[in-house]
Amino acid sequence: MTTASALRLHLGAVIAIVFFVGCAGPEAGTRAAPPSGPLTRAEATDYRETSTHADVLAFLGQVEGEQIHLGVFGQSGEGRDLPFAVWGAPSADPEAVRQTGKTRVLVFANIHAGEVAGKEAALMLLRDLANGMHARWADSLVVMVAPNYNADGNERVALDNRRLQFGPVGGMGQRPNAAGLDLNRDFMKLASPEARALVGLLGDADPHVVVDLHTTNGTHMGYHLTYAPGLSPSTPAPIDRALRDDWLPAISEAILASDDLATWHYGNVPGAFGEAATAPRGWYSFSAQPRFGTNYVGLRGRYAILSEAYSYAPFDERVVVTKRFVEEILNQAWARASEVRRHTADADAASVVGEEIAVRATWDPLPEPQPVLLGAVDTVAHPTTGDPMLARRDVRTPETMPAYVRFAASETVTAPEAYVLRLGAGLDRVSDLLDAHGIAYEVDRSSRTLAESSVERFRVDSVRVAPRPFQGIRMQQAWGEWEAVPPSVMVDIEGTEMRSAPGPALVIPVDQPLGRLVVALFEPRSDDGLVAWAILGPEALPEGGFAAIERIPAR
């Protein structure tokens, strides 16, 4: 992006926010022309309420037809169907979707069920497609939409969920699912049925582009929406460059030109609310770990884009900017459809064996400080509870600061040829997880692979277990070193050398399309793998001994 373009994106937008009081509700703002077709619950209630799961199902039933096909990709923890709609394919069957040969885009919303703008925007997009809008996309795209991913959380509507968010004043769902799990921290351990269902859809339909719709309530900002590509440093470089250098600048430019709405990279300023901050002042993105959905998708070698509408903008404006953002993503996917398929095919075909893969990461600032638009809010009373809500004020204060909106590896490993796991009965749990991710492996009952190969084993120096659970798990961090083992020498879990095999093993090759994901899962030092999530517990990590994970190094 040129300097002039950056300044135009950050300084050129003037967004008019009109606050209506009284019966219209504090979230009323910009209104579009009445649509042709069914209304969402948000539209029907003048944006005072959001759609229930039953509303979503009813709306999908009304737009289903020649253009829109419906399917179910799984069930929630409480047994609710998780619906998705498909446009541009003859049916919603994932195999039929893949057989089109087109570029496939998956848009999913409501992973955090208090962040409801994406759910409403997704339904409105489907109505547009059913009405024949965006017909030019059909020659190159299949669009899949899952509008209500956290269906159980969506039904737990309360007036004090996301208490400061500027509507809907009728309440919204809760952040976690029914079991209390944050679904946007579950893409590696796959502890929830919802995450397993969505990752199954990623495998079955294999979308080239995945869009995850959220709402952010962070630093008071001058943006209506912020975004992020997949943030893992191990995202294939051509995909990362395409998103950062081409897609996202073009999308921001288009939305600014058409709607005068400012968008930029997701971030927050440490200490912006008066809290203690140890980091220098700057605009910081969130995390590179693949437990987050878009980072996980990038690690799978696919295009991933996170959308975060601004919580303190009026509800209807959050819906408008989210819908426009998705439309412009689809315009980019359509215009670059062949390139998308080429980059993702190249990512699948390229072996990462012998490459340096990040297992931990840290913020990496853009080369030059950037003019970040900070904002201000007004405090208004909720019309029912009287509790405070924050309403975005039309204030844009540019401050030039470092922009930490990408990540670099802070610790890497050389990707081996394969990992070997010996856990006895514990193999079933790991093989089940590998099946859920779609990772290829074999069960070696004769230890033939190890007998014919040089093997490395991980000597555990120490293991630190978190004092408090996170997502129901006391996470772990292991320290140690890899040591070479001569061919044919086996070790048991305590590190005793053996000439005979200590039992069956899982052998997981890294030379496969999901090789980057394999490394992230199996490296003991990974901050998001089997060790970190305690899927391999203390018995597999004896201090002073050898971990149950072995590896066959790259030749």
XYZ file of C-alpha atoms in Angstrom:
555
model
C 0.000 0.000 0.000
C 1.318 3.451 -0.852
C 1.766 6.121 1.800
C -0.973 8.149 0.162
C -3.354 5.182 0.245
C -2.601 4.527 3.898
C -3.292 8.131 4.816
C -6.514 8.074 2.830
C -7.676 4.920 4.616
C -6.859 6.300 8.037
C -7.722 9.962 7.679
C -10.088 10.310 4.756
C -13.255 8.747 6.165
C -15.900 10.770 7.934
C -18.596 8.508 9.377
C -21.871 10.072 10.371
C -23.505 8.408 13.373
C -27.030 9.446 14.082
C -28.347 8.609 17.560
C -32.081 8.166 17.898
C -33.674 8.218 21.308
C -37.032 7.063 22.578
C -38.896 4.246 20.865
C -36.311 3.853 18.075
C -33.724 2.675 20.625
C -30.156 3.856 21.063
C -28.810 1.441 18.497
C -30.697 2.970 15.577
C -28.480 4.479 12.901
C -28.082 4.149 9.153
C -31.007 2.407 7.454
C -30.858 0.646 4.110
C -33.766 0.381 1.670
C -36.341 -2.291 2.610
C -35.160 -5.683 1.348
C -37.019 -8.010 -0.966
C -37.699 -11.228 0.896
C -37.864 -12.343 4.511
C -36.676 -10.032 7.267
C -34.200 -11.038 9.886
C -35.328 -10.648 13.465
C -32.967 -7.685 13.763
C -34.633 -5.924 10.837
C -38.151 -6.813 11.982
C -37.521 -5.320 15.440
C -35.723 -2.173 14.263
C -32.464 -3.711 15.509
C -33.650 -4.053 19.080
C -33.318 -7.873 19.001
C -31.221 -10.557 17.352
C -32.207 -13.862 15.750
C -32.791 -16.961 17.844
C -31.784 -20.375 16.534
C -35.398 -20.960 15.480
C -35.363 -17.613 13.666
C -32.207 -18.625 11.809
C -33.710 -21.943 10.732
C -36.933 -20.275 9.619
C -35.072 -17.617 7.624
C -32.920 -20.243 5.918
C -36.041 -22.199 5.029
C -37.487 -19.097 3.376
C -34.436 -18.389 1.210
C -33.871 -22.023 0.254
C -34.609 -22.681 -3.391
C -32.992 -22.853 -6.781
C -30.070 -20.666 -5.697
C -29.640 -21.659 -2.046
C -29.225 -25.230 -0.798
C -29.262 -26.152 2.871
C -27.289 -28.698 4.847
C -26.271 -29.553 8.405
C -22.584 -29.928 9.253
C -22.997 -31.158 12.833
C -24.796 -30.790 16.126
C -24.132 -28.588 19.128
C -23.443 -29.942 22.578
C -27.156 -29.717 23.373
C -28.146 -31.424 20.133
C -29.099 -28.428 17.972
C -28.444 -28.808 14.272
C -25.689 -26.569 12.929
C -27.013 -25.447 9.547
C -25.137 -24.096 6.585
C -26.275 -22.776 3.238
C -24.550 -23.218 -0.119
C -24.754 -20.983 -3.182
C -23.036 -21.769 -6.486
C -23.165 -25.585 -6.266
C -25.901 -28.085 -7.194
C -26.408 -29.138 -3.568
C -25.022 -28.675 -0.068
C -23.267 -32.045 -0.176
C -19.546 -31.327 0.442
C -18.501 -33.667 -2.345
C -20.786 -31.842 -4.789
C -19.279 -28.566 -3.598
C -15.753 -29.797 -4.290
C -16.713 -31.284 -7.646
C -17.649 -27.848 -8.997
C -13.955 -27.053 -9.340
C -14.696 -23.490 -8.262
C -13.035 -21.444 -5.552
C -14.838 -22.244 -2.320
C -15.492 -19.650 0.403
C -16.850 -20.453 3.870
C -18.293 -17.652 6.000
C -19.204 -18.542 9.571
C -20.596 -16.333 12.309
C -21.581 -16.243 15.975
C -18.708 -18.300 17.347
C -19.105 -15.925 20.312
C -22.869 -15.705 20.586
C -22.942 -12.223 22.065
C -21.228 -10.919 18.934
C -24.306 -11.092 16.770
C -23.724 -8.639 13.901
C -22.106 -11.331 11.774
C -25.071 -13.677 12.182
C -27.501 -11.041 10.910
C -25.167 -9.941 8.100
C -24.713 -13.539 6.957
C -28.453 -14.067 6.701
C -28.864 -10.841 4.725
C -26.128 -11.905 2.330
C -27.950 -15.184 1.698
C -31.146 -13.262 0.966
C -29.275 -11.162 -1.587
C -27.887 -14.270 -3.262
C -31.346 -15.880 -3.322
C -32.659 -12.714 -4.984
C -30.133 -12.988 -7.806
C -27.676 -10.360 -6.614
C -23.926 -10.847 -7.231
C -24.722 -13.251 -10.055
C -21.285 -12.733 -11.620
C -19.665 -14.596 -8.719
C -21.330 -17.841 -9.817
C -18.862 -18.544 -12.612
C -15.944 -18.841 -10.169
C -17.225 -19.145 -6.584
C -19.120 -21.436 -4.282
C -20.243 -19.557 -1.161
C -20.962 -21.510 2.016
C -22.503 -19.718 5.006
C -22.854 -21.049 8.569
C -24.645 -18.178 10.335
C -25.081 -19.562 13.868
C -22.050 -21.638 14.813
C -22.462 -21.335 18.605
C -26.124 -22.316 18.549
C -26.339 -23.193 22.250
C -24.687 -19.982 23.393
C -27.033 -18.064 21.098
C -30.066 -19.272 23.063
C -28.729 -18.017 26.397
C -29.950 -14.470 25.824
C -29.526 -12.028 28.695
C -29.598 -8.266 28.984
C -26.248 -8.235 30.750
C -24.308 -10.297 28.195
C -21.627 -7.995 26.735
C -23.016 -5.366 29.067
C -21.355 -2.280 27.553
C -22.043 -3.223 23.912
C -24.272 -0.744 22.086
C -27.227 -3.045 21.445
C -29.195 -5.010 20.643
C -31.069 -3.768 23.692
C -33.238 -6.911 23.748
C -30.191 -8.910 24.759
C -27.849 -11.331 23.065
C -26.329 -14.741 23.681
C -23.255 -15.648 25.703
C -19.636 -15.956 24.660
C -18.992 -19.683 25.379
C -20.946 -22.736 24.339
C -23.251 -24.630 26.715
C -20.284 -26.408 28.314
C -18.529 -23.123 29.044
C -15.905 -23.550 26.307
C -14.724 -20.648 24.181
C -15.063 -22.134 20.702
C -12.434 -19.742 19.382
C -9.834 -21.385 21.629
C -10.733 -24.937 20.623
C -9.291 -25.466 17.155
C -6.269 -27.512 18.297
C -7.655 -29.641 21.143
C -11.125 -30.016 19.535
C -12.834 -30.604 22.883
C -16.265 -29.406 21.711
C -18.639 -31.093 19.263
C -19.034 -27.730 17.531
C -15.300 -27.413 16.785
C -15.109 -30.997 15.579
C -18.071 -30.388 13.292
C -16.596 -27.208 11.795
C -13.146 -28.745 11.303
C -14.907 -31.693 9.687
C -16.522 -29.281 7.240
C -13.098 -27.753 6.540
C -11.917 -31.218 5.587
C -14.984 -32.384 3.690
C -15.792 -29.256 1.670
C -12.212 -27.900 1.764
C -12.944 -24.177 1.431
C -10.059 -22.208 -0.040
C -11.092 -19.070 1.867
C -12.569 -18.952 5.390
C -14.100 -15.851 7.002
C -14.852 -15.687 10.750
C -17.240 -12.911 11.868
C -16.856 -11.324 15.334
C -17.397 -8.097 17.280
C -14.661 -6.405 19.324
C -15.065 -4.277 22.433
C -11.467 -3.231 22.913
C -9.663 0.097 22.699
C -11.864 3.065 21.805
C -11.142 3.458 18.132
C -12.104 5.361 15.014
C -12.772 2.212 12.997
C -16.106 0.523 12.376
C -14.386 -2.791 11.735
C -10.934 -4.271 12.185
C -9.564 -7.423 10.588
C -6.689 -9.887 10.585
C -5.368 -12.551 8.237
C -4.117 -15.799 9.702
C -1.410 -14.677 12.121
C 0.752 -17.790 12.435
C 4.279 -17.164 11.097
C 3.992 -20.616 9.512
C 1.149 -19.576 7.205
C 2.407 -20.217 3.639
C 4.131 -17.024 2.517
C 2.273 -16.568 -0.812
C -1.079 -16.701 0.985
C 0.071 -14.308 3.702
C 1.475 -11.823 1.155
C -1.662 -11.962 -0.977
C -3.904 -11.140 1.965
C -1.721 -8.421 3.493
C -0.508 -6.730 0.329
C -3.467 -7.159 -2.029
C -6.756 -8.309 -0.524
C -7.061 -6.360 2.699
C -5.892 -2.963 1.369
C -8.235 -3.324 -1.616
C -11.147 -4.287 0.643
C -10.561 -1.292 2.908
C -10.352 1.051 -0.064
C -13.597 -0.289 -1.527
C -15.588 0.031 1.708
C -14.253 3.517 2.291
C -15.223 4.566 -1.236
C -18.715 3.043 -1.165
C -19.822 3.592 2.438
C -17.323 5.981 4.014
C -16.551 3.382 6.714
C -12.983 2.991 7.984
C -11.464 -0.459 8.474
C -7.950 -1.581 9.364
C -5.910 -4.243 11.124
C -7.256 -5.562 14.425
C -5.474 -4.152 17.458
C -5.534 -2.657 20.924
C -3.371 -0.132 22.774
C -1.947 -1.424 26.085
C -2.879 0.864 28.934
C -5.629 2.587 26.951
C -8.044 2.223 29.892
C -5.567 3.296 32.539
C -4.445 -0.246 33.357
C -0.769 -0.979 33.972
C 1.100 -1.724 30.763
C 4.580 -3.175 30.406
C 4.641 -3.101 26.595
C 5.594 0.121 24.774
C 2.714 2.120 23.343
C 1.557 0.682 20.055
C -1.266 -1.060 18.212
C -1.079 -4.777 19.089
C -2.929 -7.656 17.455
C -4.021 -10.653 19.557
C -2.040 -13.916 19.193
C -0.466 -16.208 16.612
C -1.581 -19.473 18.203
C -3.620 -21.834 16.007
C -6.188 -22.386 18.769
C -7.833 -19.320 17.158
C -9.893 -20.239 14.108
C -8.362 -18.026 11.435
C -4.810 -18.826 12.586
C -5.682 -22.514 12.402
C -7.046 -22.136 8.877
C -3.862 -20.342 7.791
C -1.772 -23.160 9.249
C -3.815 -25.569 7.107
C -2.633 -23.643 4.035
C -5.828 -21.734 3.330
C -6.824 -18.069 3.137
C -8.290 -16.898 6.440
C -9.773 -13.533 7.386
C -11.039 -12.432 10.794
C -13.722 -9.711 10.914
C -14.273 -7.678 14.100
C -17.070 -5.080 13.954
C -16.755 -2.381 16.637
C -19.008 -3.061 19.643
C -19.760 0.586 20.397
C -21.053 1.450 16.946
C -24.861 1.136 16.631
C -26.020 -2.432 16.065
C -27.365 -1.808 12.579
C -24.130 -0.133 11.517
C -22.166 -3.110 12.782
C -24.345 -5.305 10.583
C -23.899 -2.995 7.573
C -20.112 -2.841 7.796
C -19.812 -6.595 8.402
C -21.945 -7.375 5.360
C -19.963 -4.947 3.209
C -16.721 -6.480 4.435
C -17.869 -9.975 3.450
C -19.087 -8.733 0.062
C -15.696 -7.220 -0.672
C -13.930 -10.405 0.414
C -16.104 -12.284 -2.058
C -15.298 -9.732 -4.749
C -11.599 -10.355 -4.145
C -12.085 -14.129 -4.136
C -13.973 -13.867 -7.433
C -11.412 -11.590 -9.070
C -8.488 -13.735 -7.881
C -10.176 -17.151 -8.016
C -7.503 -18.894 -10.101
C -4.708 -17.460 -7.967
C -6.435 -18.670 -4.801
C -6.698 -22.209 -6.114
C -3.075 -22.141 -7.271
C -1.724 -20.881 -3.950
C -3.683 -23.405 -1.908
C -2.720 -26.272 -4.237
C 0.926 -25.233 -3.962
C 0.619 -25.175 -0.173
C -0.755 -28.730 -0.211
C 1.940 -30.011 -2.570
C 4.948 -28.392 -0.893
C 6.678 -30.523 1.723
C 7.756 -28.682 4.860
C 10.211 -31.436 5.849
C 13.526 -29.750 6.610
C 12.006 -26.274 6.876
C 12.058 -24.108 9.978
C 8.554 -24.069 11.497
C 7.473 -21.737 14.283
C 6.374 -23.358 17.542
C 6.238 -20.043 19.428
C 5.847 -16.492 18.165
C 6.098 -12.864 19.163
C 4.806 -9.576 17.774
C 6.620 -8.214 14.741
C 5.926 -4.515 13.993
C 5.414 -3.160 10.510
C 8.571 -1.477 9.170
C 7.218 2.027 9.800
C 4.897 3.443 12.483
C 1.338 3.872 11.247
C -1.368 6.522 11.804
C -3.840 4.600 13.982
C -7.321 6.083 14.397
C -8.294 6.297 18.046
C -11.791 7.319 19.071
C -14.097 8.221 21.931
C -17.400 7.014 23.359
C -20.412 8.416 25.181
C -22.056 6.594 28.067
C -25.794 6.039 27.566
C -28.376 4.174 29.642
C -29.859 0.864 28.604
C -33.592 1.562 28.077
C -34.688 -1.419 30.191
C -32.049 -1.956 32.852
C -30.599 1.531 33.070
C -27.134 -0.010 32.984
C -24.456 1.902 31.077
C -23.734 1.205 27.438
C -20.992 2.817 25.380
C -21.885 4.590 22.133
C -19.242 5.383 19.559
C -18.715 9.111 19.152
C -17.747 10.387 15.709
C -14.220 11.227 16.792
C -11.090 10.230 14.912
C -7.792 11.076 16.459
C -4.849 9.789 14.420
C -1.837 8.803 16.468
C 1.275 7.513 14.765
C 2.560 4.477 16.622
C 4.216 1.118 16.004
C 1.766 -1.362 14.498
C 2.300 -4.887 15.852
C -0.141 -6.534 13.464
C 1.947 -9.517 12.416
C 4.056 -12.139 14.179
C 7.516 -13.609 13.796
C 8.811 -16.893 15.149
C 10.432 -16.658 18.567
C 11.257 -20.379 18.565
C 11.469 -22.754 15.613
C 12.198 -26.390 14.890
C 13.422 -28.098 11.761
C 10.438 -30.105 10.571
C 11.272 -33.826 10.744
C 10.194 -36.573 8.402
C 7.776 -37.973 10.970
C 6.782 -38.056 14.614
C 6.381 -41.291 16.539
C 4.150 -41.571 19.571
C 4.157 -44.431 22.080
C 1.426 -44.277 24.695
C -0.114 -47.721 24.941
C -3.839 -47.238 25.564
C -3.384 -43.471 25.225
C -2.873 -43.869 21.498
C -6.634 -44.035 21.006
C -7.129 -40.505 22.317
C -4.437 -39.082 20.057
C -5.527 -41.046 16.986
C -9.081 -39.793 17.542
C -7.780 -36.212 17.553
C -5.760 -36.827 14.384
C -8.842 -38.254 12.680
C -10.829 -35.168 13.670
C -8.182 -32.877 12.160
C -7.921 -35.006 9.011
C -4.223 -35.771 9.587
C -2.824 -38.926 7.963
C -0.952 -41.438 10.138
C -0.295 -45.137 10.467
C -0.220 -47.567 13.391
C 3.177 -49.296 13.458
C 2.810 -52.482 15.500
C 6.187 -53.956 14.517
C 8.359 -50.848 15.047
C 9.625 -51.373 11.506
C 9.759 -47.623 10.935
C 11.953 -47.003 13.961
C 14.177 -50.014 13.340
C 15.040 -48.714 9.874
C 15.470 -45.048 10.805
C 17.562 -42.750 12.922
C 15.400 -41.538 15.762
C 15.490 -38.535 18.060
C 14.028 -38.600 21.541
C 13.144 -35.626 23.714
C 14.850 -35.585 27.119
C 12.569 -33.706 29.514
C 14.352 -31.282 31.806
C 11.246 -29.910 33.511
C 7.523 -29.413 33.101
C 5.554 -26.449 34.407
C 1.820 -26.896 34.948
C -0.344 -23.770 35.071
C -1.686 -23.047 38.575
C -5.188 -22.334 37.249
C -7.211 -24.002 34.518
C -7.791 -22.344 31.169
C -10.711 -23.689 29.168
C -10.978 -26.399 31.798
C -7.347 -27.493 31.366
C -4.234 -26.751 33.378
C -1.899 -26.091 30.513
C 1.689 -27.335 30.445
C 5.055 -26.151 29.204
C 7.953 -28.566 28.823
C 11.662 -27.825 28.552
C 14.274 -30.197 27.207
C 16.438 -31.202 24.265
C 16.240 -33.640 21.392
C 18.886 -36.381 21.432
C 19.855 -38.729 18.616
C 19.320 -42.479 19.048
C 21.157 -45.040 16.870
C 18.938 -47.112 14.542
C 17.290 -50.158 16.124
C 17.724 -48.880 19.679
C 14.322 -48.452 21.328
C 13.457 -46.619 24.507
C 10.545 -47.076 26.815
C 8.630 -44.185 28.331
C 11.076 -43.892 31.252
C 14.019 -43.720 28.853
C 15.376 -47.263 29.305
C 17.083 -48.507 26.135
C 15.460 -51.610 24.666
C 16.257 -53.819 21.701
C 12.653 -54.917 21.327
C 9.777 -52.627 20.546
C 7.906 -51.316 23.607
C 4.522 -51.679 21.939
C 2.507 -50.152 19.110
C 3.219 -46.627 17.946
C 1.569 -43.960 15.883
C 3.742 -42.755 13.031
C 2.690 -39.343 11.741
C 4.443 -38.203 8.542
C 5.137 -34.501 8.149
C 5.214 -34.745 4.355
C 1.456 -34.294 3.941
C -0.778 -31.270 3.234
C -1.313 -30.695 6.970
C 2.396 -31.023 7.796
C 2.577 -27.602 9.467
C -0.274 -28.612 11.740
C 1.490 -31.888 12.574
C 4.566 -29.986 13.778
C 2.435 -27.599 15.865
C 0.670 -30.527 17.530
C 3.608 -32.844 18.228
C 6.596 -30.658 19.045
C 6.957 -30.736 22.854
C 7.898 -27.040 22.899
C 4.847 -25.976 20.884
C 2.633 -23.578 22.830
C -0.528 -25.062 21.318
C 0.108 -28.781 20.915
C -0.442 -32.106 22.662
C 1.880 -31.194 25.520
C 0.551 -27.651 25.997
C -3.064 -28.834 26.224
C -2.161 -31.735 28.554
C -3.390 -34.274 26.017
C -0.049 -35.848 26.871
C 0.031 -35.756 30.645
C 2.782 -36.274 33.232
C 3.145 -39.974 32.464
C 4.284 -39.056 28.952
C 6.688 -36.342 30.190
C 8.868 -37.836 32.946
C 11.280 -35.207 34.230
C 14.826 -36.374 33.603
C 13.507 -39.067 31.264
C 12.282 -39.161 27.694
C 8.936 -37.977 26.367
C 6.563 -40.356 24.644
C 7.058 -38.292 21.471
C 9.957 -39.320 19.239
C 10.800 -38.075 15.782
C 12.559 -39.222 12.650
C 14.720 -36.266 11.582
C 14.857 -34.891 8.074
C 17.642 -36.434 6.000
